[in-house]
Coordinates of C-alpha atoms and ligand atoms in Angstrom, one line a residue:
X1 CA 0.0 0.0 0.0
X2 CA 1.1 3.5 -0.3
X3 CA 2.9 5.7 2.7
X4 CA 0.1 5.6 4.8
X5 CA 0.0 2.1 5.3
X6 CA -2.9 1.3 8.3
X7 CA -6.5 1.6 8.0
X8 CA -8.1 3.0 10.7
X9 CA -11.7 3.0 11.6
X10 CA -12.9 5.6 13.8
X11 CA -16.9 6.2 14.5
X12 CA -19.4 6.0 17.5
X13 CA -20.0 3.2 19.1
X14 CA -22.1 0.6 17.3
X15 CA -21.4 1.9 13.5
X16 CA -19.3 -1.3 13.6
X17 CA -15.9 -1.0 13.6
X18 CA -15.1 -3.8 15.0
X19 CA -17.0 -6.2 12.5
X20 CA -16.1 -4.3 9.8
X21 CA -12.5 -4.3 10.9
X22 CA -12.1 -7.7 11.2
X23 CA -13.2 -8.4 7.7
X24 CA -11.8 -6.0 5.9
X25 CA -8.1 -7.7 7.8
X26 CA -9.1 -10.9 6.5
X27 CA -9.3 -9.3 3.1
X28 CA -6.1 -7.5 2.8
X29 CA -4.4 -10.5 5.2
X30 CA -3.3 -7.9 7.4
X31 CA -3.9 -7.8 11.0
X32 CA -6.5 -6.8 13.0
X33 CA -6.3 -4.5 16.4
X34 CA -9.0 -3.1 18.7
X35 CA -7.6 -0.7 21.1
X36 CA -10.2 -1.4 23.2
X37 CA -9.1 -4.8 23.8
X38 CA -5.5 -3.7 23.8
X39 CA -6.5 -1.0 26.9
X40 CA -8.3 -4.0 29.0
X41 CA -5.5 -6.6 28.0
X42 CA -3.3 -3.3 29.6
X43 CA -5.4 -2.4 32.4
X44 CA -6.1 -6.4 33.1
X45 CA -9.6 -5.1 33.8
X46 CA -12.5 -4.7 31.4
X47 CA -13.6 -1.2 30.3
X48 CA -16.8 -1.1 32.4
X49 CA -14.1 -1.4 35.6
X50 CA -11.3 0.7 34.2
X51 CA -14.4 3.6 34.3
X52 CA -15.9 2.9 37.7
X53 CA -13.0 2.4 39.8
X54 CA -10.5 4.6 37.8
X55 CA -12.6 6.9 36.3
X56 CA -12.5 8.3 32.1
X57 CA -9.7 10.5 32.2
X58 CA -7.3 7.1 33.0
X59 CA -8.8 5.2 30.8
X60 CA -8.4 8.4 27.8
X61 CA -5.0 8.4 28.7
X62 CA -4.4 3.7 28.4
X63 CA -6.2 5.2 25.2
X64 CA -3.9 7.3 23.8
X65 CA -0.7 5.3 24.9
X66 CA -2.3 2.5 22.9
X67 CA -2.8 4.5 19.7
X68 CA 0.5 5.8 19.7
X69 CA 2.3 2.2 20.3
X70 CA -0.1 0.5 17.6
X71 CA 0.4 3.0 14.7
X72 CA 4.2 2.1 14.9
X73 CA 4.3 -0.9 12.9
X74 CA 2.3 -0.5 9.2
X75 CA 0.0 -3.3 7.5
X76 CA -2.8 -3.2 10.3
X77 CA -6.2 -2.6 10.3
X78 CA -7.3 -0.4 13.7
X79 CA -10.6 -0.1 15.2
X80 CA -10.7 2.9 17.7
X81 CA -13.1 3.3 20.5
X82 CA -15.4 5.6 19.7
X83 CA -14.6 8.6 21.6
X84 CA -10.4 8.0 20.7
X85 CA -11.2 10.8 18.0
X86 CA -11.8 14.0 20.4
X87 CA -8.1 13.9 21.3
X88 CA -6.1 16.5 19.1
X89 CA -2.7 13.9 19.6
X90 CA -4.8 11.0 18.7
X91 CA -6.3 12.6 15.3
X92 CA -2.7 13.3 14.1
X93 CA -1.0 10.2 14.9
X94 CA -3.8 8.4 13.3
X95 CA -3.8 10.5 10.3
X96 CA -0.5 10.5 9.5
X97 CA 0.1 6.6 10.1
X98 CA -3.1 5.5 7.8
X99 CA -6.3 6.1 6.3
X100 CA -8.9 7.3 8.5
X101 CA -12.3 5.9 8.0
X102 CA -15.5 7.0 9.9
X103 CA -18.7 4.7 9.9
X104 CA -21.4 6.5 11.3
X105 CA -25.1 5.7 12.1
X106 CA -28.4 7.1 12.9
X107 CA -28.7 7.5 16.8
X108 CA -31.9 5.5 17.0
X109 CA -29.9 2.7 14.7
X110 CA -27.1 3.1 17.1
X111 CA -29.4 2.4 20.1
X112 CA -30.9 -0.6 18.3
X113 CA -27.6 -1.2 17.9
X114 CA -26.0 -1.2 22.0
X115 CA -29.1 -1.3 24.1
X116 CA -28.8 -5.1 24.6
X117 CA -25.2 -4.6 25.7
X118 CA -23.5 -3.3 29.1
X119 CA -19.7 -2.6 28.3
X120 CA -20.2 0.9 27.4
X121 CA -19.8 2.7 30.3
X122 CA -20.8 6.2 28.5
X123 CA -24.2 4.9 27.4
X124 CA -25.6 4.1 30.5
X125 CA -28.4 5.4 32.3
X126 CA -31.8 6.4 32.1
X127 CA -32.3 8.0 28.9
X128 CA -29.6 6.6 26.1
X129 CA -31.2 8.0 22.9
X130 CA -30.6 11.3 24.3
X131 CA -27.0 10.6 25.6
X132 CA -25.7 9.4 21.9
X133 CA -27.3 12.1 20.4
X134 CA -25.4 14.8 22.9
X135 CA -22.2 12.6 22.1
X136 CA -22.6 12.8 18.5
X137 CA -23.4 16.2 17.8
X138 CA -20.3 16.8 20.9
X139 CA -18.2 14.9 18.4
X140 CA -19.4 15.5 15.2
X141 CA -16.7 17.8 14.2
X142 CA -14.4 15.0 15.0
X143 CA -15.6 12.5 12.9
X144 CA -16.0 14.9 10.0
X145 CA -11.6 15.0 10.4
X146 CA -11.8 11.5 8.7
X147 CA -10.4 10.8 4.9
X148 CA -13.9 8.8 4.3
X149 CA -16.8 7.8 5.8
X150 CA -19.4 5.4 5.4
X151 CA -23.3 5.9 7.1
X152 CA -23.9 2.2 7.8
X153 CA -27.2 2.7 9.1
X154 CA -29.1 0.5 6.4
X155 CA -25.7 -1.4 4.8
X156 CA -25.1 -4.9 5.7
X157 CA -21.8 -5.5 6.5
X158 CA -20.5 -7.1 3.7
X159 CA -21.9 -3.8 1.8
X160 CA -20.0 -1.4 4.3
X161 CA -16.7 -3.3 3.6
X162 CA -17.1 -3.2 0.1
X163 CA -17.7 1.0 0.1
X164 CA -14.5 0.7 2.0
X165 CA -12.1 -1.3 -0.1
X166 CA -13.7 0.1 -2.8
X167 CA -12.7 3.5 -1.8
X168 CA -9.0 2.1 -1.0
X169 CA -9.2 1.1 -4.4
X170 CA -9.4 4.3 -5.8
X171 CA -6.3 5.7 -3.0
X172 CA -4.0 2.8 -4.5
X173 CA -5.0 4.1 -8.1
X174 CA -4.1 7.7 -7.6
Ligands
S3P201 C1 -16.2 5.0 24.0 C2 -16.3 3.9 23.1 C3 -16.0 2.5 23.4 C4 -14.9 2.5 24.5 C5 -15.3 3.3 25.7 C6 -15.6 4.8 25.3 C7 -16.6 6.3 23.6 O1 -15.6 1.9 22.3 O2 -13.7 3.0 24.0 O3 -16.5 2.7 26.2 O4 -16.1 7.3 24.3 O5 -17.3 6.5 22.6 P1 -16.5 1.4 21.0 O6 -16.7 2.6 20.2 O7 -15.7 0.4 20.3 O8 -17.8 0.9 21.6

């Protein structure tokens, strides 16, 4: 691949990432990474804990130690957790060590999406629709910072991946 030789995916949580990820690895028989599970292997404690008994601003900075030690080798693909992208540092080492790619996702998809799930500390409480719409229009500059992005709202994921290496197609031809 050309210089920038990762692909990252950045993007709330549940647009995907992670499934897409993984696939789109097998394709290019590169390797897959989830910081996510790189900050828990780290913290030897899963995210929900790393929240509640160290609180966000530990876990944001396991984040962005992880970032920086995984874009150091080329050849992988990178799923970031979702909020990763509203850290100036993080956005340029991501950007200048690969392609960034956003998947995004109608907040009442999103909830469809995570509501049957209890790892994400951030979406917790009484009213979650409200809480990822707050968090998306919070980061919604961020996201736009990405080289492409893909709504996956009403793709399968064997359509989203296809957008995607179709778009890397056209990078490798220019
Ligand atoms: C977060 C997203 C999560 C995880 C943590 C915080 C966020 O990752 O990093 O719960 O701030 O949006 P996913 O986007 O993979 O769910």
């Amino acid at each position: 691949m050309r210089k920038k030789a990762n692909i990252i995916l950045t993007g709330f949580m549940g647009t995907g990432k992670s499934t897409v990820g993984k696939k789109i690895a097998d394709r290019l028989e590169w390797l897959f990474v989830d910081t996510d599970v790189l900050i828990e292997e780290e913290a030897e404690m899963t995210i929900p804990a790393i929240f509640a008994e160290r609180g966000e601003p530990y876990f944001r900075a396991l984040e962005r130690a992880v970032i920086t030690r995984v874009c150091l080798e080329a050849e992988k693909v990178i799923a970031t957790g979702g909020g990763a992208i509203m850290d100036e540092e993080n956005i340029r080492v991501l950007k200048e060590n690969g392609t960034l790619i956003c998947l995004t996702a109608q907040p009442e998809v999103i909830l469809s999406r995570v509501q049957s799930n209890t790892d994400r500390p951030l979406l917790r409480g009484e009213d979650p629709l409200t809480k990822i719409t707050m968090l998306l229009n919070a980061r919604a500059e961020a996201y736009e910072k990405a080289d492409f992005t893909v709504d996956t709202s009403y793709f399968t994921v064997d359509e989203v991946v296809e957008a995607i290496c179709a778009h890397l197609r056209t990078i490798l031809r220019t």
